[in-house]
Amino acid sequence: MIAVYPGSFDPITLGHLDLIGRASRLFDRVIVAVLRNPNKMPLFSVQQRLEQISLSTQHLPNVEADSFDGLTINYAQIRQAQVLLRGLRAVSDFEIELQMAHTNKTLSTQIETVFLATSNEYSFLSSSVVKEIARFGGSVDHLVPPHIALDIYQCYNHNSPMLNPITTQAIPLKSMPMETPPEMLHDQQV
Ligand code: PNS
């Protein structure tokens, strides 16, 4: 059985990766599918996100990274997937995810949405939380793989700021956080 795990993954977090690892044991193939979303101004380009995902999942032979445009259900059909995979962190996710699942069911009755509960330790974690912390100079070493943490620090122009991620000491920055977050400047910078 083939599962498509769609999302923005800007960037992929340890929470996403925990889900992918568990899904790789449930399905023959898991396709991590990055939406090319013209309405969003991402921190990382689609190509960068694909590389980040590929590197983070290279130990899982039945996982691949791909990107798509348009409707997720159309992409799933093209890839001959039977399942759309989504993670549920909390009740707050449920309403929007259920609406998405119902919408997708109206578009194809052949493809089922399967939810996996996020592991407890990652129930707070999102790509937005990671970017918010990094933007204000905090450490994200405990939230994303090391190579992605480096990518993020480069984007926000600071070094890994803390040895102990839960320290509350002042954070040494090469430069102060910018007024405009880098994801907003992305198109101009790259
Ligand atoms: O990581 P995200 O941003 O929560 O992922 C949301 C995503 C990409 C799964 C969702 O926005 C999506 O499927 N978009 C593609 C358009 C689509 O298929 N819409 C119909 C379902 S609501």
Tab-separated table of C-alpha atoms and ligand atoms in Angstrom:
chain	number	residue	atom	x	y	z
A	1	MET	CA	0.000	0.000	0.000
A	2	ILE	CA	1.297	3.446	-0.964
A	3	ALA	CA	0.776	6.447	1.326
A	4	VAL	CA	1.243	10.077	0.364
A	5	TYR	CA	2.176	12.356	3.263
A	6	PRO	CA	1.436	15.871	1.963
A	7	GLY	CA	2.484	19.113	3.577
A	8	SER	CA	4.546	22.270	3.488
A	9	PHE	CA	7.509	20.882	5.478
A	10	ASP	CA	9.077	24.345	5.759
A	11	PRO	CA	11.161	22.842	7.288
A	12	ILE	CA	10.576	19.197	8.165
A	13	THR	CA	10.747	18.700	11.959
A	14	LEU	CA	11.498	15.794	14.278
A	15	GLY	CA	7.727	15.483	14.711
A	16	HIS	CA	7.216	14.936	10.975
A	17	LEU	CA	10.153	12.513	10.920
A	18	ASP	CA	8.795	10.520	13.845
A	19	LEU	CA	5.545	10.130	11.918
A	20	ILE	CA	7.343	9.168	8.692
A	21	GLY	CA	9.423	6.547	10.500
A	22	ARG	CA	6.331	4.958	12.000
A	23	ALA	CA	4.432	5.155	8.689
A	24	SER	CA	7.329	3.467	6.889
A	25	ARG	CA	6.632	0.395	9.013
A	26	LEU	CA	2.919	0.441	8.174
A	27	PHE	CA	3.019	1.073	4.413
A	28	ASP	CA	5.008	-0.410	1.532
A	29	ARG	CA	5.904	3.063	0.338
A	30	VAL	CA	5.621	6.524	1.877
A	31	ILE	CA	5.851	9.534	-0.421
A	32	VAL	CA	6.574	12.749	1.453
A	33	ALA	CA	4.994	15.289	-0.885
A	34	VAL	CA	5.876	18.978	-0.649
A	35	LEU	CA	3.124	21.268	-1.929
A	36	ARG	CA	4.345	23.949	-4.336
A	37	ASN	CA	2.156	26.636	-2.843
A	38	PRO	CA	2.162	29.980	-4.695
A	39	ASN	CA	0.197	31.598	-1.845
A	40	LYS	CA	2.895	31.054	0.772
A	41	MET	CA	6.255	32.758	1.154
A	42	PRO	CA	8.410	29.910	2.476
A	43	LEU	CA	11.687	30.066	4.369
A	44	PHE	CA	13.150	27.310	2.176
A	45	SER	CA	12.637	26.721	-1.530
A	46	VAL	CA	10.896	23.516	-2.582
A	47	GLN	CA	14.249	22.169	-3.806
A	48	GLN	CA	15.879	22.858	-0.426
A	49	ARG	CA	13.000	21.189	1.394
A	50	LEU	CA	13.229	18.128	-0.844
A	51	GLU	CA	16.949	17.859	-0.109
A	52	GLN	CA	16.331	18.271	3.625
A	53	ILE	CA	13.683	15.538	3.555
A	54	SER	CA	15.792	13.167	1.445
A	55	LEU	CA	18.778	13.553	3.760
A	56	SER	CA	16.637	13.103	6.870
A	57	THR	CA	14.982	9.935	5.557
A	58	GLN	CA	17.918	8.301	3.784
A	59	HIS	CA	17.913	5.473	6.359
A	60	LEU	CA	14.333	4.575	5.327
A	61	PRO	CA	14.504	2.797	1.938
A	62	ASN	CA	10.744	2.889	1.298
A	63	VAL	CA	10.430	6.656	1.811
A	64	GLU	CA	10.828	9.178	-0.998
A	65	ALA	CA	10.500	12.949	-1.260
A	66	ASP	CA	8.617	14.603	-4.096
A	67	SER	CA	6.784	17.850	-4.812
A	68	PHE	CA	3.428	18.576	-6.380
A	69	ASP	CA	1.117	21.335	-7.587
A	70	GLY	CA	-2.624	21.606	-7.191
A	71	LEU	CA	-4.888	19.167	-5.449
A	72	THR	CA	-3.336	16.569	-3.175
A	73	ILE	CA	-5.918	14.011	-4.231
A	74	ASN	CA	-4.915	14.384	-7.901
A	75	TYR	CA	-1.286	13.887	-7.003
A	76	ALA	CA	-2.175	10.812	-4.921
A	77	GLN	CA	-4.091	9.375	-7.862
A	78	ILE	CA	-1.172	9.972	-10.228
A	79	ARG	CA	1.143	8.207	-7.747
A	80	GLN	CA	-1.402	5.368	-7.391
A	81	ALA	CA	-1.556	5.900	-3.655
A	82	GLN	CA	-4.411	4.474	-1.603
A	83	VAL	CA	-3.779	6.581	1.485
A	84	LEU	CA	-3.287	10.220	2.441
A	85	LEU	CA	-1.350	10.364	5.671
A	86	ARG	CA	-1.678	13.195	8.178
A	87	GLY	CA	-0.524	13.660	11.758
A	88	LEU	CA	-2.752	14.755	14.614
A	89	ARG	CA	-1.044	16.626	17.423
A	90	ALA	CA	-3.982	17.881	19.424
A	91	VAL	CA	-7.719	18.458	19.317
A	92	SER	CA	-6.993	21.809	17.690
A	93	ASP	CA	-5.676	19.969	14.606
A	94	PHE	CA	-8.700	17.744	14.423
A	95	GLU	CA	-11.286	20.158	13.078
A	96	ILE	CA	-9.261	21.336	10.091
A	97	GLU	CA	-7.902	17.859	9.390
A	98	LEU	CA	-11.364	16.306	9.461
A	99	GLN	CA	-12.638	18.987	7.094
A	100	MET	CA	-9.703	18.296	4.766
A	101	ALA	CA	-10.320	14.544	4.914
A	102	HIS	CA	-14.032	15.005	4.167
A	103	THR	CA	-13.233	17.379	1.301
A	104	ASN	CA	-10.770	14.930	-0.178
A	105	LYS	CA	-13.328	12.131	0.169
A	106	THR	CA	-15.735	14.121	-2.005
A	107	LEU	CA	-13.014	14.280	-4.660
A	108	SER	CA	-12.155	10.572	-4.552
A	109	THR	CA	-13.864	7.776	-2.665
A	110	GLN	CA	-10.934	5.489	-3.483
A	111	ILE	CA	-8.368	7.254	-1.316
A	112	GLU	CA	-8.563	7.096	2.468
A	113	THR	CA	-7.103	9.631	4.858
A	114	VAL	CA	-5.241	7.913	7.677
A	115	PHE	CA	-4.319	9.883	10.790
A	116	LEU	CA	-1.411	8.958	13.017
A	117	ALA	CA	-1.265	10.478	16.468
A	118	THR	CA	1.912	12.463	16.896
A	119	SER	CA	4.203	11.120	19.603
A	120	ASN	CA	3.606	12.907	22.881
A	121	GLU	CA	7.054	14.496	22.959
A	122	TYR	CA	6.347	16.297	19.675
A	123	SER	CA	2.748	17.308	20.348
A	124	PHE	CA	3.714	21.015	20.554
A	125	LEU	CA	6.004	20.999	17.545
A	126	SER	CA	5.377	22.659	14.193
A	127	SER	CA	7.505	24.199	11.444
A	128	SER	CA	6.150	27.600	12.488
A	129	VAL	CA	7.290	27.094	16.086
A	130	VAL	CA	10.777	26.179	14.823
A	131	LYS	CA	10.970	29.325	12.677
A	132	GLU	CA	9.657	31.523	15.468
A	133	ILE	CA	12.297	30.268	17.917
A	134	ALA	CA	15.131	30.614	15.388
A	135	ARG	CA	13.992	34.043	14.302
A	136	PHE	CA	14.416	35.355	17.823
A	137	GLY	CA	17.784	33.699	18.305
A	138	GLY	CA	16.787	30.513	20.143
A	139	SER	CA	18.154	27.036	19.632
A	140	VAL	CA	16.242	24.601	17.446
A	141	ASP	CA	18.787	21.804	17.841
A	142	HIS	CA	16.249	19.700	19.757
A	143	LEU	CA	13.478	20.216	17.180
A	144	VAL	CA	15.017	19.411	13.779
A	145	PRO	CA	17.892	17.227	12.504
A	146	PRO	CA	21.351	18.861	12.813
A	147	HIS	CA	21.741	19.612	9.084
A	148	ILE	CA	18.399	21.415	9.043
A	149	ALA	CA	19.263	23.371	12.199
A	150	LEU	CA	22.369	24.599	10.359
A	151	ASP	CA	20.279	25.597	7.329
A	152	ILE	CA	17.946	27.517	9.620
A	153	TYR	CA	20.760	29.296	11.481
A	154	GLN	CA	22.241	30.298	8.130
A	155	CYS	CA	18.910	31.760	7.055
A	156	TYR	CA	18.630	33.799	10.223
A	157	ASN	CA	22.316	34.655	10.170
A	158	HIS	CA	23.340	33.301	13.559
A	159	ASN	CA	25.331	30.407	14.975
A	160	SER	CA	23.862	27.578	17.016
A	161	PRO	CA	23.063	29.850	19.928
A	162	MET	CA	22.948	27.600	22.950
A	163	LEU	CA	24.633	24.451	24.185
A	164	ASN	CA	21.726	23.720	26.458
A	165	PRO	CA	18.459	24.171	24.577
A	166	ILE	CA	16.455	24.805	27.729
A	167	THR	CA	18.724	27.475	29.142
A	168	THR	CA	17.117	30.857	29.689
A	169	GLN	CA	20.379	32.806	29.496
A	170	ALA	CA	20.862	35.641	27.065
A	171	ILE	CA	21.431	34.426	23.559
A	172	PRO	CA	24.581	35.466	21.697
A	173	LEU	CA	23.705	36.511	18.209
A	174	LYS	CA	26.007	37.560	15.393
A	175	SER	CA	23.295	39.984	14.513
A	176	MET	CA	20.009	40.977	16.035
A	177	PRO	CA	16.815	39.443	14.630
A	178	MET	CA	15.708	41.267	11.566
A	179	GLU	CA	12.538	43.310	11.558
A	180	THR	CA	11.403	41.426	8.490
A	181	PRO	CA	11.726	37.644	8.935
A	182	PRO	CA	13.893	35.984	6.262
A	183	GLU	CA	10.963	33.969	4.956
A	184	MET	CA	9.412	37.269	3.910
A	185	LEU	CA	12.643	38.301	2.200
A	186	HIS	CA	13.182	34.924	0.599
A	187	ASP	CA	12.368	35.883	-2.974
A	188	GLN	CA	14.563	38.942	-2.892
A	189	GLN	CA	17.480	37.160	-1.235
A	190	VAL	CA	17.673	33.954	-3.241
B	1	PNS	O1	1.754	21.191	6.190
B	1	PNS	P1	0.416	21.808	5.896
B	1	PNS	O2	0.600	23.216	5.400
B	1	PNS	O3	-0.528	21.698	7.057
B	1	PNS	O4	-0.224	20.968	4.679
B	1	PNS	C1	-1.483	21.305	4.162
B	1	PNS	C2	-1.748	20.561	2.839
B	1	PNS	C3	-0.616	20.820	1.851
B	1	PNS	C4	-1.831	19.079	3.097
B	1	PNS	C5	-3.105	21.058	2.267
B	1	PNS	O5	-3.120	22.454	2.262
B	1	PNS	C6	-3.366	20.543	0.863
B	1	PNS	O6	-3.621	19.384	0.658
B	1	PNS	N1	-3.287	21.462	-0.114
B	1	PNS	C7	-3.427	21.148	-1.528
B	1	PNS	C8	-4.750	21.660	-2.078
B	1	PNS	C9	-5.845	20.652	-1.825
B	1	PNS	O7	-5.738	19.499	-2.157
B	1	PNS	N2	-6.978	21.110	-1.222
B	1	PNS	C10	-8.114	20.258	-0.958
B	1	PNS	C11	-8.041	19.654	0.447
B	1	PNS	S1	-8.582	20.848	1.622
